Coordinates of C-alpha atoms and ligand atoms in Angstrom, one line a residue:
M1 CA -11.6 10.1 20.8
T2 CA -11.6 6.5 21.3
A3 CA -11.6 4.9 17.9
A4 CA -7.8 3.4 18.1
T5 CA -5.4 5.3 15.0
L6 CA -3.9 2.9 12.0
T7 CA -1.5 5.4 10.9
I8 CA -0.3 3.9 7.1
D9 CA 2.6 5.6 5.8
L10 CA 2.8 6.1 1.4
S11 CA 5.8 7.3 1.1
A12 CA 7.1 3.3 2.8
I13 CA 4.6 2.2 0.5
A14 CA 7.0 3.4 -1.9
A15 CA 10.1 3.0 -0.5
N16 CA 9.5 -1.0 -0.6
W17 CA 7.9 -0.6 -4.2
R18 CA 11.4 1.5 -5.5
A19 CA 12.9 -1.1 -3.7
L20 CA 11.8 -4.7 -4.5
D21 CA 12.1 -2.2 -8.5
K22 CA 16.2 -1.9 -7.8
L23 CA 16.2 -5.4 -7.0
T24 CA 15.9 -6.8 -10.6
E25 CA 16.8 -5.8 -14.0
C26 CA 13.0 -5.2 -15.4
E27 CA 9.7 -4.0 -14.7
T28 CA 7.9 -3.9 -11.3
A29 CA 4.0 -4.0 -11.0
A30 CA 2.1 -3.6 -8.1
T31 CA 0.1 -5.6 -6.5
I32 CA -3.3 -4.5 -5.0
K33 CA -6.1 -7.1 -4.3
A34 CA -7.9 -7.2 -1.3
D35 CA -8.4 -3.3 -0.6
A36 CA -4.0 -3.1 -1.4
Y37 CA -3.8 -6.3 1.8
G38 CA -6.6 -4.2 3.8
L39 CA -4.5 -0.6 3.6
G40 CA -6.8 1.6 1.3
V41 CA -6.5 1.4 -2.5
E42 CA -7.7 4.6 -2.7
K43 CA -4.7 6.7 -1.2
V44 CA -2.1 3.2 -1.9
G45 CA -2.4 3.3 -5.7
P46 CA -2.3 6.9 -7.0
A47 CA 1.3 6.4 -4.4
L48 CA 2.0 3.6 -6.6
A49 CA 1.7 5.0 -9.5
E50 CA 4.1 8.5 -8.7
A51 CA 6.6 5.9 -7.4
G52 CA 6.3 4.5 -10.5
A53 CA 4.7 1.9 -11.4
R54 CA 2.4 1.3 -14.6
L55 CA 1.4 -2.0 -13.7
F56 CA -0.8 -3.0 -11.4
F57 CA -3.0 -6.4 -10.3
V58 CA -5.7 -7.2 -8.8
A59 CA -8.4 -10.0 -8.1
L60 CA -11.4 -9.5 -8.7
A61 CA -12.5 -7.4 -12.0
E62 CA -14.8 -5.6 -9.0
E63 CA -11.6 -3.8 -8.0
G64 CA -10.3 -3.5 -11.1
V65 CA -13.0 -0.9 -12.2
R66 CA -12.6 0.5 -8.5
L67 CA -8.5 0.6 -9.1
R68 CA -9.4 2.1 -12.2
R69 CA -11.4 4.9 -10.7
V70 CA -9.1 5.9 -9.2
L71 CA -5.4 5.8 -10.7
G72 CA -7.3 7.4 -13.8
P73 CA -6.3 5.6 -17.8
G74 CA -3.0 5.2 -18.2
P75 CA -1.4 2.1 -15.7
G76 CA -3.1 -1.5 -17.3
I77 CA -5.0 -3.1 -14.6
C78 CA -4.5 -6.9 -14.8
V79 CA -6.6 -9.3 -13.2
F80 CA -5.7 -12.8 -12.0
S81 CA -9.5 -14.5 -11.7
G82 CA -9.4 -14.0 -15.4
H83 CA -12.8 -14.1 -17.6
M84 CA -15.6 -14.9 -15.2
P85 CA -19.2 -14.6 -16.6
G86 CA -20.9 -11.5 -15.8
D87 CA -17.1 -9.4 -15.9
A88 CA -17.3 -8.9 -19.6
D89 CA -18.6 -4.6 -19.5
M90 CA -16.6 -3.8 -16.5
I91 CA -13.3 -5.5 -19.1
R92 CA -14.8 -3.2 -20.9
Q93 CA -15.2 -0.6 -19.6
A94 CA -12.5 0.1 -17.1
D95 CA -10.6 -1.6 -20.0
L96 CA -8.9 -4.2 -17.8
A97 CA -6.7 -6.5 -18.6
P98 CA -7.7 -10.6 -17.1
M99 CA -6.0 -13.6 -17.0
I100 CA -7.0 -15.8 -18.7
N101 CA -7.1 -18.9 -16.8
S102 CA -8.4 -22.0 -18.7
V103 CA -10.2 -22.6 -22.5
D104 CA -13.8 -21.9 -21.2
Q105 CA -12.2 -18.3 -20.1
L106 CA -10.8 -18.2 -23.4
L107 CA -13.7 -19.0 -24.8
T108 CA -15.5 -16.6 -23.2
H109 CA -13.3 -13.6 -23.8
V110 CA -12.7 -13.6 -26.8
E111 CA -16.8 -14.2 -27.8
A112 CA -17.8 -11.5 -25.4
L113 CA -14.8 -9.0 -26.2
P114 CA -12.8 -9.9 -29.2
G115 CA -9.7 -8.1 -29.5
H116 CA -9.7 -6.8 -25.8
P117 CA -6.6 -7.7 -24.6
F118 CA -6.0 -10.6 -21.8
G119 CA -2.9 -12.6 -20.3
I120 CA -2.4 -16.1 -19.3
Q121 CA -1.6 -17.4 -16.4
L122 CA -0.1 -21.0 -16.7
D123 CA -0.1 -23.8 -13.5
S124 CA 2.8 -24.8 -13.2
G125 CA 2.9 -27.1 -9.8
M126 CA 0.4 -24.9 -7.6
N127 CA -3.1 -26.6 -8.7
R128 CA -5.8 -23.4 -7.8
L129 CA -5.5 -21.7 -10.9
G130 CA -4.5 -21.5 -14.9
M131 CA -4.1 -24.0 -17.5
E132 CA -2.3 -27.3 -16.5
P133 CA 0.3 -27.8 -19.4
A134 CA -2.2 -30.3 -21.1
E135 CA -4.7 -28.4 -21.9
W136 CA -1.5 -25.2 -22.5
S137 CA -0.1 -27.4 -25.7
A138 CA -3.2 -28.5 -26.4
L139 CA -4.5 -24.1 -26.3
R140 CA -0.8 -22.4 -26.9
D141 CA -0.3 -21.9 -30.5
I142 CA -4.2 -21.0 -30.9
A143 CA -4.2 -18.4 -27.7
L144 CA -0.4 -16.8 -28.9
A145 CA -2.0 -15.8 -32.4
Q146 CA -4.0 -13.7 -30.8
Q147 CA -0.8 -12.3 -28.6
P148 CA -1.8 -12.0 -25.0
V149 CA -0.6 -9.0 -23.3
M150 CA 1.3 -11.7 -21.0
V151 CA 2.3 -15.0 -19.5
M152 CA 2.0 -15.7 -15.7
S153 CA 2.2 -17.9 -13.5
H154 CA 2.7 -18.1 -9.6
L155 CA 4.7 -20.2 -6.9
A156 CA 3.9 -22.2 -4.3
C157 CA 6.3 -21.9 -1.6
A158 CA 8.2 -19.2 -2.7
D159 CA 9.2 -17.9 1.7
E160 CA 11.6 -20.4 1.1
P161 CA 14.6 -20.3 -0.3
D162 CA 15.7 -23.7 -0.3
H163 CA 12.2 -25.4 -0.8
A164 CA 13.0 -28.0 -3.9
M165 CA 9.4 -26.7 -5.3
N166 CA 10.5 -23.6 -6.0
R167 CA 13.3 -25.0 -8.3
L168 CA 10.4 -28.0 -10.3
Q169 CA 8.2 -24.4 -10.9
L170 CA 10.5 -22.8 -12.7
D171 CA 11.6 -25.4 -15.0
T172 CA 8.0 -25.8 -15.3
F173 CA 7.6 -22.6 -16.6
E174 CA 10.3 -22.5 -18.8
E175 CA 9.0 -25.1 -20.4
M176 CA 5.8 -24.2 -20.8
T177 CA 6.6 -20.7 -21.8
R178 CA 9.6 -21.7 -24.0
G179 CA 9.5 -19.7 -27.4
V180 CA 6.5 -17.5 -25.8
E181 CA 7.5 -13.7 -27.2
A182 CA 4.6 -12.4 -24.2
P183 CA 6.1 -10.9 -21.1
R184 CA 7.2 -13.4 -18.3
S185 CA 6.1 -13.1 -15.5
L186 CA 6.2 -15.6 -12.2
A187 CA 7.5 -13.5 -9.0
A188 CA 5.7 -11.9 -6.4
T189 CA 7.3 -11.1 -3.3
G190 CA 8.8 -13.7 -2.9
G191 CA 9.9 -14.7 -6.0
I192 CA 11.4 -11.6 -6.1
L193 CA 14.3 -12.4 -3.9
L194 CA 14.5 -16.0 -4.8
G195 CA 17.0 -14.2 -7.0
E196 CA 17.3 -13.6 -10.7
K197 CA 16.6 -16.5 -12.8
Y198 CA 13.0 -16.1 -11.2
H199 CA 12.6 -12.6 -13.0
F200 CA 11.8 -12.7 -16.0
D201 CA 10.2 -9.9 -17.5
L202 CA 8.1 -8.4 -14.9
T203 CA 7.6 -9.1 -11.5
R204 CA 4.1 -8.4 -8.6
P205 CA 4.8 -7.6 -5.2
G206 CA 2.5 -7.6 -2.8
V207 CA 3.0 -7.7 0.8
G208 CA 6.9 -6.7 0.7
L209 CA 5.4 -3.5 -0.4
Y210 CA 3.0 -3.3 2.2
G211 CA 6.1 -4.2 4.7
G212 CA 5.5 -7.7 5.0
L213 CA 7.9 -10.3 5.5
P214 CA 9.3 -12.3 3.3
F215 CA 10.7 -9.2 2.6
I216 CA 12.7 -9.2 5.4
D217 CA 14.1 -5.6 4.8
A218 CA 11.0 -3.4 4.0
T219 CA 10.4 0.2 5.2
P220 CA 7.3 -0.7 8.6
V221 CA 4.4 0.8 6.7
V222 CA 2.0 0.3 9.7
T223 CA 1.7 2.1 13.2
L224 CA -1.2 1.0 15.4
D225 CA -2.0 3.5 18.6
V226 CA -4.8 2.4 21.1
P227 CA -6.7 4.9 23.5
V228 CA -7.0 3.3 27.1
I229 CA -9.8 3.3 27.9
Q230 CA -9.5 2.6 32.4
V231 CA -6.4 2.1 34.1
R232 CA -7.7 -0.6 38.1
D233 CA -6.0 -2.5 40.0
V234 CA -7.1 -6.2 40.7
A235 CA -6.2 -7.6 43.7
A236 CA -5.2 -11.3 44.3
G237 CA -7.3 -13.9 43.5
E238 CA -10.0 -11.3 41.4
S239 CA -9.8 -12.4 37.6
V240 CA -10.4 -10.5 34.6
G241 CA -12.4 -10.4 31.5
Y242 CA -15.0 -13.7 30.1
A243 CA -14.3 -16.6 31.4
N244 CA -12.1 -15.0 34.3
A245 CA -10.0 -16.3 32.0
F246 CA -7.7 -14.6 33.9
V247 CA -6.8 -14.8 37.4
A248 CA -4.3 -12.7 39.3
R249 CA -1.5 -14.2 40.7
K250 CA -0.3 -10.9 42.9
L251 CA -1.7 -7.3 42.6
T252 CA -2.3 -6.7 39.1
R253 CA -2.9 -3.2 37.8
V254 CA -4.7 -3.6 33.7
A255 CA -6.0 -1.6 31.6
T256 CA -8.4 -1.9 29.2
V257 CA -7.9 -0.7 26.2
A258 CA -10.7 0.5 22.7
A259 CA -10.1 -2.4 20.9
G260 CA -10.9 -5.4 19.9
Y261 CA -11.0 -8.9 17.5
A262 CA -14.0 -6.8 16.1
D263 CA -10.7 -4.7 14.7
G264 CA -9.1 -7.3 13.6
L265 CA -7.7 -8.4 16.9
I266 CA -8.3 -12.0 16.7
R267 CA -9.0 -13.1 19.3
A268 CA -6.6 -16.5 18.7
M269 CA -3.6 -14.0 19.7
G270 CA -5.0 -13.0 23.3
G271 CA -2.1 -15.6 25.8
E272 CA 0.9 -14.9 23.6
A273 CA 0.6 -10.7 21.8
T274 CA 2.1 -8.0 24.0
F275 CA 1.1 -4.2 23.5
T276 CA 4.3 -1.2 23.7
Y277 CA 5.0 1.2 25.5
E278 CA 7.6 3.6 24.7
G279 CA 9.8 -0.2 24.7
H280 CA 8.3 -1.7 27.0
R281 CA 6.0 -4.8 26.6
L282 CA 2.9 -4.9 28.1
P283 CA 1.3 -8.6 28.1
V284 CA -2.3 -9.1 27.2
I285 CA -4.0 -10.7 29.9
G286 CA -7.6 -12.4 29.1
R287 CA -9.5 -13.3 26.7
V288 CA -9.8 -10.5 24.2
S289 CA -13.1 -9.5 23.6
M290 CA -15.0 -7.5 20.3
D291 CA -14.3 -3.6 21.6
L292 CA -12.0 -3.8 24.0
I293 CA -8.5 -5.8 25.3
T294 CA -7.3 -6.3 29.0
L295 CA -3.7 -5.1 29.5
D296 CA -1.3 -6.4 32.4
V297 CA 0.6 -2.1 32.9
S298 CA 2.3 -3.3 36.0
G299 CA 5.3 -2.5 34.8
I300 CA 5.3 0.2 33.9
A301 CA 5.2 3.8 36.7
Q302 CA 3.1 6.1 33.8
T303 CA -0.3 5.4 33.0
P304 CA -0.4 5.7 29.1
E305 CA -2.9 7.6 27.1
H306 CA -1.8 5.0 24.6
V307 CA -0.2 1.8 23.7
Q308 CA 0.9 0.8 20.6
L309 CA 0.2 -2.8 18.7
M310 CA 2.2 -2.6 15.9
G311 CA 4.9 -0.2 14.8
Q312 CA 8.0 0.7 15.9
H313 CA 8.2 -1.6 17.9
Q314 CA 6.2 -4.8 16.8
S315 CA 5.7 -5.5 13.6
V316 CA 2.4 -6.8 11.8
D317 CA 4.6 -10.2 11.5
T318 CA 5.4 -10.5 15.2
V319 CA 1.6 -9.3 15.8
A320 CA 0.4 -13.0 13.2
E321 CA 3.2 -14.6 15.4
F322 CA 0.8 -14.2 18.1
A323 CA -2.2 -15.3 16.9
G324 CA -0.5 -18.3 14.4
T325 CA -0.7 -16.1 10.7
I326 CA 1.1 -14.8 8.6
G327 CA 1.5 -10.9 8.7
Y328 CA -0.6 -11.6 5.0
E329 CA -4.0 -12.0 7.3
I330 CA -3.5 -9.5 10.1
L331 CA -3.5 -6.8 7.3
T332 CA -6.1 -7.8 5.6
S333 CA -8.2 -7.9 8.7
L334 CA -8.0 -4.6 9.9
G335 CA -11.3 -3.6 10.6
A336 CA -13.0 -0.8 8.9
R337 CA -13.7 0.8 12.3
Y338 CA -9.5 2.8 13.3
D339 CA -9.3 6.0 12.5
R340 CA -7.5 5.7 9.7
V341 CA -4.4 8.7 8.8
Y342 CA -2.3 8.3 5.6
V343 CA 1.3 10.3 6.0
T344 CA 3.3 10.5 3.1
Ligands
LIG401 C1 -1.5 -12.3 -4.3 C2 -0.2 -12.1 -5.2 C3 1.2 -12.0 -5.3 C4 1.5 -11.3 -4.6 O1 1.7 -11.7 -4.0 P1 2.9 -11.4 -3.0 O2 3.6 -12.6 -2.2 O3 2.4 -10.3 -2.5 O4 4.0 -10.5 -2.9 C5 0.9 -12.4 -6.8 N1 0.6 -13.1 -8.2 C6 0.1 -13.6 -7.7 C7 -0.5 -14.6 -8.5 C8 -0.9 -13.5 -6.9 O5 -2.2 -14.7 -6.0

């Protein structure tokens, strides 16, 4: 067996959902877009439903269809991108609630699926999705008369608690939703941590469920163990890997391990990155290749069968830092080639 093993702890995901739920008085949904942040919606969806989530968010109608197949009838499934051309059949058949982003989307929706549930997405300052204040004030009475299932918006800077943008968006959202009877939702993971004012009626965490920052108290979810294929001694002056990017200054013991950028371990993480073995750090040397990475294992006496990139000693955010990115990107880049093991 040469494939690296990606172990996904479903009970940790359930524990993270319950921990985030405990931080608020309101309902807690689950954001499960992009195949549950790369961890597999077929397993993660039922685990979250079992933990108590009754409402789920996805990015695309196609993802909603897949999630409905997994969850069966009952739980609510909301679609951030709203109602796009060609979505009507999926929305109806899979009983999805599109988060309507514009006047055009509202017209498309009520024309194609009159009476079918929908929500409203407002732009409170991020300028990415949702109706802007002027558009909303023109449409508000007509839209509210159709009894949307929720009115929501999204925070741009919630992972920085002291950022002035948070307060600004909170004020804008409150202003835009004053007198609205439908449930209101502003907070994702970061917003939950900003405190009660940001919670409204419903939160919709994503990354915190999967063990990522800004949920610093998250239970780790992902472990990545990579088999060692070969170990060799490299003499001073010899080089390792593409472009001779590493040249040994002294005798160096080099392990070649079975994962690379085709598995989501992006080239940018070379240089800074370390793997671990029983608590020892093993520096990545040379270039990350498509299927292989080389490590300096001179610091350990044993020849390990496996080394670890993510797990007890290094979090997904530590690995993200090696590559100058965020945990979200590392998770959603995890490749299809791993042997995926789900533990409960
Ligand atoms: C992705 C997303 C979420 C979840 O965000 P996290 O930071 O992962 O908790 C919530 N709402 C919207 C609109 C999103 O796009």
